[in-house]
């Protein structure tokens, strides 16, 4: 697989959907929880978001394994391995902790950037549309390798 295609698959099939998932968790939490600025409630929301991110990562293991087999760069392999949940427990705990921090940041950033009326009305649909288009582009680029 060419290096350019690997980068495109990484961006469209993994990175953009991962960032959209974080934004979706942050915007949905802020739309659903009335006092979302409370530190305890934000921590609980981030913990639930980290568990959701763990479940999302479980669904991308097969495409991740197929794409990472064709990578020769060690740096890029390590970046792909970040999304893998088939690792030692210490890395798995670190991965969940990092997702917790990123979900907490997503919740706080979205709360401060966007007004509540826009979060409730439009943000979720826009994020889902971006995620769908990105995933379709990534799957189209590597359909031959990702098909069974």
GROMACS .gro file of C-alpha atoms in nm:
model
  148
    1UNK     CA    1   0.000   0.000   0.000
    2UNK     CA    2   0.133   0.342  -0.088
    3UNK     CA    3   0.227   0.577   0.192
    4UNK     CA    4  -0.012   0.847   0.069
    5UNK     CA    5  -0.303   0.602   0.079
    6UNK     CA    6  -0.209   0.496   0.431
    7UNK     CA    7  -0.215   0.859   0.545
    8UNK     CA    8  -0.549   0.919   0.372
    9UNK     CA    9  -0.701   0.610   0.530
   10UNK     CA   10  -0.564   0.715   0.868
   11UNK     CA   11  -0.711   1.064   0.838
   12UNK     CA   12  -1.050   0.972   0.690
   13UNK     CA   13  -1.115   0.638   0.857
   14UNK     CA   14  -0.960   0.693   1.200
   15UNK     CA   15  -0.856   1.047   1.292
   16UNK     CA   16  -1.159   1.247   1.173
   17UNK     CA   17  -1.414   0.996   1.312
   18UNK     CA   18  -1.220   0.989   1.642
   19UNK     CA   19  -1.229   1.368   1.672
   20UNK     CA   20  -1.596   1.370   1.567
   21UNK     CA   21  -1.671   1.111   1.836
   22UNK     CA   22  -1.510   1.335   2.096
   23UNK     CA   23  -1.706   1.635   1.970
   24UNK     CA   24  -2.026   1.430   1.967
   25UNK     CA   25  -1.972   1.316   2.326
   26UNK     CA   26  -1.900   1.673   2.438
   27UNK     CA   27  -2.195   1.827   2.257
   28UNK     CA   28  -2.444   1.557   2.360
   29UNK     CA   29  -2.336   1.583   2.722
   30UNK     CA   30  -2.378   1.959   2.722
   31UNK     CA   31  -2.718   1.929   2.552
   32UNK     CA   32  -2.849   1.666   2.796
   33UNK     CA   33  -2.714   1.779   3.133
   34UNK     CA   34  -2.859   2.100   3.274
   35UNK     CA   35  -2.570   2.186   3.509
   36UNK     CA   36  -2.292   2.055   3.288
   37UNK     CA   37  -2.037   2.306   3.425
   38UNK     CA   38  -2.031   2.124   3.760
   39UNK     CA   39  -1.693   1.950   3.799
   40UNK     CA   40  -1.839   1.624   3.935
   41UNK     CA   41  -2.096   1.599   3.656
   42UNK     CA   42  -1.832   1.676   3.395
   43UNK     CA   43  -1.609   1.401   3.536
   44UNK     CA   44  -1.896   1.149   3.527
   45UNK     CA   45  -1.977   1.253   3.170
   46UNK     CA   46  -1.614   1.218   3.068
   47UNK     CA   47  -1.594   0.872   3.227
   48UNK     CA   48  -1.902   0.758   3.036
   49UNK     CA   49  -1.757   0.917   2.723
   50UNK     CA   50  -1.432   0.725   2.772
   51UNK     CA   51  -1.628   0.401   2.796
   52UNK     CA   52  -1.813   0.491   2.475
   53UNK     CA   53  -1.480   0.564   2.304
   54UNK     CA   54  -1.353   0.224   2.417
   55UNK     CA   55  -1.657   0.060   2.258
   56UNK     CA   56  -1.603   0.256   1.938
   57UNK     CA   57  -1.241   0.143   1.924
   58UNK     CA   58  -1.356  -0.220   1.953
   59UNK     CA   59  -1.549  -0.186   1.628
   60UNK     CA   60  -1.252  -0.061   1.425
   61UNK     CA   61  -1.007  -0.337   1.519
   62UNK     CA   62  -1.033  -0.536   1.197
   63UNK     CA   63  -0.980  -0.241   0.958
   64UNK     CA   64  -0.704  -0.119   1.188
   65UNK     CA   65  -0.525  -0.454   1.176
   66UNK     CA   66  -0.560  -0.478   0.799
   67UNK     CA   67  -0.420  -0.132   0.736
   68UNK     CA   68  -0.140  -0.161   0.994
   69UNK     CA   69  -0.009  -0.480   0.828
   70UNK     CA   70   0.095  -0.272   0.527
   71UNK     CA   71   0.283  -0.003   0.719
   72UNK     CA   72   0.662   0.004   0.725
   73UNK     CA   73   0.709   0.325   0.926
   74UNK     CA   74   0.746   0.256   1.298
   75UNK     CA   75   0.611   0.599   1.396
   76UNK     CA   76   0.296   0.549   1.192
   77UNK     CA   77   0.257   0.196   1.332
   78UNK     CA   78   0.268   0.336   1.686
   79UNK     CA   79   0.005   0.594   1.595
   80UNK     CA   80  -0.217   0.316   1.459
   81UNK     CA   81  -0.152   0.111   1.773
   82UNK     CA   82  -0.292   0.397   1.981
   83UNK     CA   83  -0.637   0.306   1.850
   84UNK     CA   84  -0.587  -0.063   1.924
   85UNK     CA   85  -0.744  -0.212   2.234
   86UNK     CA   86  -0.559  -0.543   2.194
   87UNK     CA   87  -0.260  -0.443   2.400
   88UNK     CA   88  -0.120  -0.493   2.746
   89UNK     CA   89  -0.341  -0.382   3.035
   90UNK     CA   90  -0.118  -0.088   3.127
   91UNK     CA   91  -0.156   0.056   2.775
   92UNK     CA   92  -0.527  -0.019   2.782
   93UNK     CA   93  -0.569   0.171   3.110
   94UNK     CA   94  -0.359   0.456   2.971
   95UNK     CA   95  -0.573   0.463   2.658
   96UNK     CA   96  -0.893   0.486   2.864
   97UNK     CA   97  -0.736   0.757   3.085
   98UNK     CA   98  -0.638   0.956   2.776
   99UNK     CA   99  -0.990   0.919   2.637
  100UNK     CA  100  -1.127   1.039   2.972
  101UNK     CA  101  -0.910   1.352   2.954
  102UNK     CA  102  -0.999   1.415   2.590
  103UNK     CA  103  -1.373   1.370   2.659
  104UNK     CA  104  -1.348   1.612   2.950
  105UNK     CA  105  -1.167   1.865   2.731
  106UNK     CA  106  -1.421   1.820   2.451
  107UNK     CA  107  -1.705   1.883   2.692
  108UNK     CA  108  -1.543   2.197   2.833
  109UNK     CA  109  -1.431   2.336   2.495
  110UNK     CA  110  -1.771   2.288   2.332
  111UNK     CA  111  -1.943   2.442   2.634
  112UNK     CA  112  -1.725   2.754   2.610
  113UNK     CA  113  -1.718   2.792   2.231
  114UNK     CA  114  -2.081   2.734   2.135
  115UNK     CA  115  -2.400   2.872   2.288
  116UNK     CA  116  -2.645   2.619   2.427
  117UNK     CA  117  -2.907   2.692   2.161
  118UNK     CA  118  -2.668   2.586   1.882
  119UNK     CA  119  -2.548   2.282   2.076
  120UNK     CA  120  -2.906   2.161   2.118
  121UNK     CA  121  -3.025   2.246   1.765
  122UNK     CA  122  -2.754   2.182   1.508
  123UNK     CA  123  -2.419   2.053   1.629
  124UNK     CA  124  -2.502   1.683   1.660
  125UNK     CA  125  -2.631   1.655   1.304
  126UNK     CA  126  -2.334   1.840   1.160
  127UNK     CA  127  -2.087   1.620   1.349
  128UNK     CA  128  -2.264   1.301   1.239
  129UNK     CA  129  -2.264   1.421   0.877
  130UNK     CA  130  -1.890   1.492   0.889
  131UNK     CA  131  -1.827   1.151   1.046
  132UNK     CA  132  -2.036   0.971   0.783
  133UNK     CA  133  -1.871   1.145   0.490
  134UNK     CA  134  -1.524   1.090   0.632
  135UNK     CA  135  -1.585   0.720   0.695
  136UNK     CA  136  -1.726   0.673   0.346
  137UNK     CA  137  -1.424   0.841   0.190
  138UNK     CA  138  -1.182   0.633   0.399
  139UNK     CA  139  -1.361   0.308   0.318
  140UNK     CA  140  -1.370   0.397  -0.052
  141UNK     CA  141  -0.997   0.466  -0.059
  142UNK     CA  142  -0.912   0.126   0.087
  143UNK     CA  143  -1.210  -0.086  -0.015
  144UNK     CA  144  -0.986  -0.362  -0.163
  145UNK     CA  145  -0.787  -0.411   0.158
  146UNK     CA  146  -1.079  -0.368   0.396
  147UNK     CA  147  -1.319  -0.603   0.222
  148UNK     CA  148  -1.334  -0.964   0.336
   0.00000   0.00000   0.00000
